Short mmCIF file of C-alpha atoms and ligand atoms in Angstrom, two decimals:
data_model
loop_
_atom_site.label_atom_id
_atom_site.label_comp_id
_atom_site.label_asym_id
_atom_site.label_seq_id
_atom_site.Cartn_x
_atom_site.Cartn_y
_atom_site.Cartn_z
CA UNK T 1 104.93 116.90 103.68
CA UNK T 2 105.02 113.28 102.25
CA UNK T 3 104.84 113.11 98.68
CA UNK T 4 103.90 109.20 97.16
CA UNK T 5 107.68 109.04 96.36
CA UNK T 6 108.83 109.52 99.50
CA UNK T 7 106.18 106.86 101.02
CA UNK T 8 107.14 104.56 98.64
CA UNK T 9 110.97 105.08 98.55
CA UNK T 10 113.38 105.66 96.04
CA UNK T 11 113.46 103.87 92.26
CA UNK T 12 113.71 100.90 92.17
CA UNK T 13 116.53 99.41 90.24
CA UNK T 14 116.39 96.22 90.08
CA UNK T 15 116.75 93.98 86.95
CA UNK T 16 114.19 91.11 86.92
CA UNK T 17 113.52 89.73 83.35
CA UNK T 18 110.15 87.72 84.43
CA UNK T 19 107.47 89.01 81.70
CA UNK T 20 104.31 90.93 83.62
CA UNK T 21 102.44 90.31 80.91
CA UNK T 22 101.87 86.65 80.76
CA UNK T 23 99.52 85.52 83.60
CA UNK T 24 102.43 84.67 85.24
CA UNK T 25 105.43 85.53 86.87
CA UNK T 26 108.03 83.06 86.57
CA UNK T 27 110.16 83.57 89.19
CA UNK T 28 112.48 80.82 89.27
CA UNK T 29 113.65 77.71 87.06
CA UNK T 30 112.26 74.32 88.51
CA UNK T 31 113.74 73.77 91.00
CA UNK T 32 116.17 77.06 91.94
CA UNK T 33 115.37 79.08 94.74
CA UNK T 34 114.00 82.71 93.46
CA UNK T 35 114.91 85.94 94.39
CA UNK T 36 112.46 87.87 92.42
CA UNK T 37 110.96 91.35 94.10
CA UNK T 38 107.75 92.92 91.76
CA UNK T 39 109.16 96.29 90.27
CA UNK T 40 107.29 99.37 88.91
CA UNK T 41 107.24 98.11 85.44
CA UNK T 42 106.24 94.88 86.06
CA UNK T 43 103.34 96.74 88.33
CA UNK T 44 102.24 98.68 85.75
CA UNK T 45 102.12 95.92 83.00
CA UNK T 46 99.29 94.70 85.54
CA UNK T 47 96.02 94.46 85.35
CA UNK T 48 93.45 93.69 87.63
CA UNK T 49 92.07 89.98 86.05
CA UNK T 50 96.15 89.13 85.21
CA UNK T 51 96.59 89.65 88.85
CA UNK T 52 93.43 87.62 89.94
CA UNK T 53 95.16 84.88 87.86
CA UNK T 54 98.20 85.06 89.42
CA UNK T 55 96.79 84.34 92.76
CA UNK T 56 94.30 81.89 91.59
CA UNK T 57 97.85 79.99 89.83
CA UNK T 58 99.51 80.44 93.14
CA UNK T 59 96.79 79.02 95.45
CA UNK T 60 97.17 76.12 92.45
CA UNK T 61 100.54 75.74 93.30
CA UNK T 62 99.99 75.35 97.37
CA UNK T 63 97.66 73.00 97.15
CA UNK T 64 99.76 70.86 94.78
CA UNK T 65 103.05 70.77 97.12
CA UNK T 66 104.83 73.42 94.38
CA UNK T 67 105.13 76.39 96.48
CA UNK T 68 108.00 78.28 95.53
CA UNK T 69 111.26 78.18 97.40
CA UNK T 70 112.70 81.61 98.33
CA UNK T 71 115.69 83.41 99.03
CA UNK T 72 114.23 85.55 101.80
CA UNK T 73 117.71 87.26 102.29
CA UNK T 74 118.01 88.08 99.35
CA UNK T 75 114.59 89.18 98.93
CA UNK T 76 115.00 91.67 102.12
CA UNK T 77 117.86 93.48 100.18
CA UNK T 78 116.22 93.89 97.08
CA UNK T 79 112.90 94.86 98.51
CA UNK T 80 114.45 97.21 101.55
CA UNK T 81 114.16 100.86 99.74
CA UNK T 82 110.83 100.84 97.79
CA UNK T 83 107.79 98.24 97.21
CA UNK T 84 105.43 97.49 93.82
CA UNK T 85 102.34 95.09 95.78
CA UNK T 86 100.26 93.50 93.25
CA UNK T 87 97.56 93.63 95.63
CA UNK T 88 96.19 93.77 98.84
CA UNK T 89 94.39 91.43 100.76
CA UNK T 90 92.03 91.63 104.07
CA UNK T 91 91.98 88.73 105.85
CA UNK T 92 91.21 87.05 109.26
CA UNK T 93 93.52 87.22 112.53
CA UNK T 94 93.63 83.21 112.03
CA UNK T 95 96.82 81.25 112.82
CA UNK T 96 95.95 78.82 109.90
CA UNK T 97 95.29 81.60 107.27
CA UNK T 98 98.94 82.14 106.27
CA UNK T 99 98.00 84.75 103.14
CA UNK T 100 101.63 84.57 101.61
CA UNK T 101 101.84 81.29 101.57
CA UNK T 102 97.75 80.63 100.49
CA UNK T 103 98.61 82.02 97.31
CA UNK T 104 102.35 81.20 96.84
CA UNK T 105 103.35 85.25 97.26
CA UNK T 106 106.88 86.01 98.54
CA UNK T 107 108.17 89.60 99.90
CA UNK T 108 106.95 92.74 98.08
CA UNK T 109 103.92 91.20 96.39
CA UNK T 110 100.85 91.78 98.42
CA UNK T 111 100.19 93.91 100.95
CA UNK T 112 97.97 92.45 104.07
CA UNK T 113 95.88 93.48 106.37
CA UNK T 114 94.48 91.43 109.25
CA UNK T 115 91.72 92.19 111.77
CA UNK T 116 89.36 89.32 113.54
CA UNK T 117 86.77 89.04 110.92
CA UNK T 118 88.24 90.55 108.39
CA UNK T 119 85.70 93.62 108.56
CA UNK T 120 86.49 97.55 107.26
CA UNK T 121 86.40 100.25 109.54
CA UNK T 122 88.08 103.58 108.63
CA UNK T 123 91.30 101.84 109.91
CA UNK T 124 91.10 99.24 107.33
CA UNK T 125 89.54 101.67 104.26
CA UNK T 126 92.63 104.06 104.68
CA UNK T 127 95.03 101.32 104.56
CA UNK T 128 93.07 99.62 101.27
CA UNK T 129 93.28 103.43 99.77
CA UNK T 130 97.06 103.55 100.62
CA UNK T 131 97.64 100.22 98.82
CA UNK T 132 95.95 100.53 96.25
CA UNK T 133 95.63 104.77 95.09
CA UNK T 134 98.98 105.34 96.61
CA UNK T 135 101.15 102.24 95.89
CA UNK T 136 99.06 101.05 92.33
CA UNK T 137 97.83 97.06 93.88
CA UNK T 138 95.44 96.31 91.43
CA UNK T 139 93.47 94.37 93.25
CA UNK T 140 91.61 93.90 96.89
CA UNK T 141 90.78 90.49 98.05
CA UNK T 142 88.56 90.42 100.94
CA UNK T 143 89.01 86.43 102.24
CA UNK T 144 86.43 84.89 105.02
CA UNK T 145 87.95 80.92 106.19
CA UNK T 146 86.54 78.31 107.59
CA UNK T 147 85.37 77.43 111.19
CA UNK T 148 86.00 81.34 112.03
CA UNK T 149 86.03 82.11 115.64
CA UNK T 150 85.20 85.82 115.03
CA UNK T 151 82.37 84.54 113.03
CA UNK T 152 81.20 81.87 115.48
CA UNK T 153 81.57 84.99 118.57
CA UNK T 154 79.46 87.27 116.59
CA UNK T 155 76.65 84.34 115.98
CA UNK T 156 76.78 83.88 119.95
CA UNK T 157 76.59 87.44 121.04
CA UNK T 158 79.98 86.89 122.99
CA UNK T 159 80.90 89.69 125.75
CA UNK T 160 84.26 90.24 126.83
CA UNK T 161 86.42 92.98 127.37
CA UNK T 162 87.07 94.57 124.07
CA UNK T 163 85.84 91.44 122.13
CA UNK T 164 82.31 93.00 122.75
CA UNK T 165 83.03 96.11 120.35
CA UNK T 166 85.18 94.66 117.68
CA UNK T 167 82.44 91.71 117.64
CA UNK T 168 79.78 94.74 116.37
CA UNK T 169 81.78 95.21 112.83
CA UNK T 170 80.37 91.20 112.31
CA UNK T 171 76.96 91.61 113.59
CA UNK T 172 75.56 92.68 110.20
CA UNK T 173 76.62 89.91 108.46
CA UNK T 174 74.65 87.74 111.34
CA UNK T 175 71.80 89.89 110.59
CA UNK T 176 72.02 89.62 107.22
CA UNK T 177 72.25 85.60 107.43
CA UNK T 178 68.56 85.34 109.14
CA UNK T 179 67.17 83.79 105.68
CA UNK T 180 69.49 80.91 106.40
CA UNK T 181 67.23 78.03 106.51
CA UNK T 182 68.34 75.19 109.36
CA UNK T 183 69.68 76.08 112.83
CA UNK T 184 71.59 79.19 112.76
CA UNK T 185 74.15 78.73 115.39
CA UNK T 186 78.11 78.02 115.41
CA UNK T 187 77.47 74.46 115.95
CA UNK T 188 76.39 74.66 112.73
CA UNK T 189 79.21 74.85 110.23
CA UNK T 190 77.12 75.37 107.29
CA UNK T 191 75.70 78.44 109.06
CA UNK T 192 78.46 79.65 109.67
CA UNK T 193 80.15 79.60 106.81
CA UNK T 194 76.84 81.30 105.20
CA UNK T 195 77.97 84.42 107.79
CA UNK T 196 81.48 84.57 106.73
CA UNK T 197 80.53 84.71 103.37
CA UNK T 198 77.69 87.29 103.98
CA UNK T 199 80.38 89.18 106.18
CA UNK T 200 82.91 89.34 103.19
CA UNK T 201 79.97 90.71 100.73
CA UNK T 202 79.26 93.51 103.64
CA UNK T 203 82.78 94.30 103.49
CA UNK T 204 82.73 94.26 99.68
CA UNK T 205 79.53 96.94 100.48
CA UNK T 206 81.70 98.58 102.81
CA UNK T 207 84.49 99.30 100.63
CA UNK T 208 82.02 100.75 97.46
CA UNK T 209 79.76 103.07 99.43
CA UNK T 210 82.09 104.57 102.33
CA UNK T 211 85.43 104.92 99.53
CA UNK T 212 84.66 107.19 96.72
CA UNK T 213 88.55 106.81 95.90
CA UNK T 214 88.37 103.32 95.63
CA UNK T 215 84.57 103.07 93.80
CA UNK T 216 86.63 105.30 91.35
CA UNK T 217 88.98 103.10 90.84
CA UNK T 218 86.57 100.06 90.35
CA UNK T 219 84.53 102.22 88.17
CA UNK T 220 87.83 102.60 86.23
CA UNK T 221 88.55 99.76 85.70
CA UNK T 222 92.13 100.05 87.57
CA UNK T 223 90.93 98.18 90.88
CA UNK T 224 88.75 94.91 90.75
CA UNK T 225 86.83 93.94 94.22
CA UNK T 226 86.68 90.48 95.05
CA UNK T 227 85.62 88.41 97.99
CA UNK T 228 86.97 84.90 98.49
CA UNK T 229 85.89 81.84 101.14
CA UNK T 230 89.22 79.92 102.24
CA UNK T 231 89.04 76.19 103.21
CA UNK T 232 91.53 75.60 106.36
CA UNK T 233 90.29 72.17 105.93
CA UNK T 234 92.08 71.45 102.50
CA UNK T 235 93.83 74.95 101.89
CA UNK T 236 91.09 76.14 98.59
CA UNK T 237 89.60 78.92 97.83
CA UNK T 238 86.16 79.72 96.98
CA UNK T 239 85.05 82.67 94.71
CA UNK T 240 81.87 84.70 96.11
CA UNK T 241 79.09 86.08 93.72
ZN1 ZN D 1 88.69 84.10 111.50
#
């Protein structure tokens, strides 16, 4: 039987220094090349807002040409027997939504899932458990983009193949979007950003009413929810209500 250690590997002992306290992780001088991997203490010094911050500071960071250079070899050795994620995020299939790099992240820090869409299905809600009740991420980002093609198939009742099913975890958020006033089609690209955004809150739903494990953990106060709208058009984010 797998315990949590054994899915999560052996102790970690590595000795970063960065303080998991502050909002955030400093990971390199200016200008060196980091090596930093998250550890247990440093995951447990977490808490949900701090690591909100982070990623809000690292999506700061791409969009003002700092991203942080990394030693990825390094970073494979260090990370290879065990893994502390900050948090997870669900996000799109999209070529252009590059989650690391969104929010300046290197190995070991967040966990990601991707589907078309970005919807939950039991799939996706086991794997958001496992992150976050199993391996302590304190926080699950749910992140619709921009000129979506998932979004825009759903909106045109596309058929094809298996399209057709996976195209049914969307159609509540087109549903949902009637009370959109102007043309609701994908030409429209206020319209259908108004779906992506209605198909993150869904998700959001999702999450709270078919996970009692991770509604716990909200309730707690150990897991925060949020949904986020990503610009591929200038690389921001967008918090939901
Ligand atoms: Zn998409």
């Amino acid at each position: 039987m797998l315990t949590i250690a054994s899915i999560l590997g052996a102790c970690n002992t590595s000795t970063n220094k960065e303080n998991a306290s502050s909002t955030e992780i400093k990971e390199a001088e200016d200008g060196q090349v980091s090596t930093h991997v998250m550890t247990k203490e440093q995951q447990d010094k977490l808490t949900p807002d701090l690591v909100l911050q982070q990623l809000k500071d690292g999506n700061t960071r791409f969009n003002s040409q700092k991203i942080t250079t990394r030693n990825h070899s390094e970073q494979v050795r260090k990370a290879a027997v065990v893994q502390f994620p900050k948090a997870v995020v669900l996000s799109c299939l999209d070529s252009r939504v590059t989650v690391e790099d969104v929010f300046d992240q290197g190995m070991g820090d967040v966990f990601v899932g991707r589907v078309a869409g970005n919807f939950v299905n039991e799939d996706l809600l086991g794997s958001l458990e496992f992150a976050s009740k199993v391996a302590g991420a304190k926080l699950i980002l749910i992140m619709g983009h921009q000129h979506c093609g998932a979004i825009k198939g759903a909106i045109d009742d596309v058929k094809l193949g298996n399209i057709t099913a996976m195209l049914a975890n969307i159609k509540p958020a087109v549903t949902m979007s009637q009370d959109f006033k102007g043309e609701k089609t994908s030409k429209n690209d206020e319209f259908v950003k108004y779906v992506s955004e209605n198909n993150v809150r869904y998700a959001m739903k999702q999450i709270r009413e078919r996970s009692p494990i991770i509604k716990e953990m909200e309730d707690k106060g150990q897991v925060k929810i949020v949904g986020v709208f990503y610009r591929v058009t200038d690389g921001t984010i967008e918090f939901l209500n």
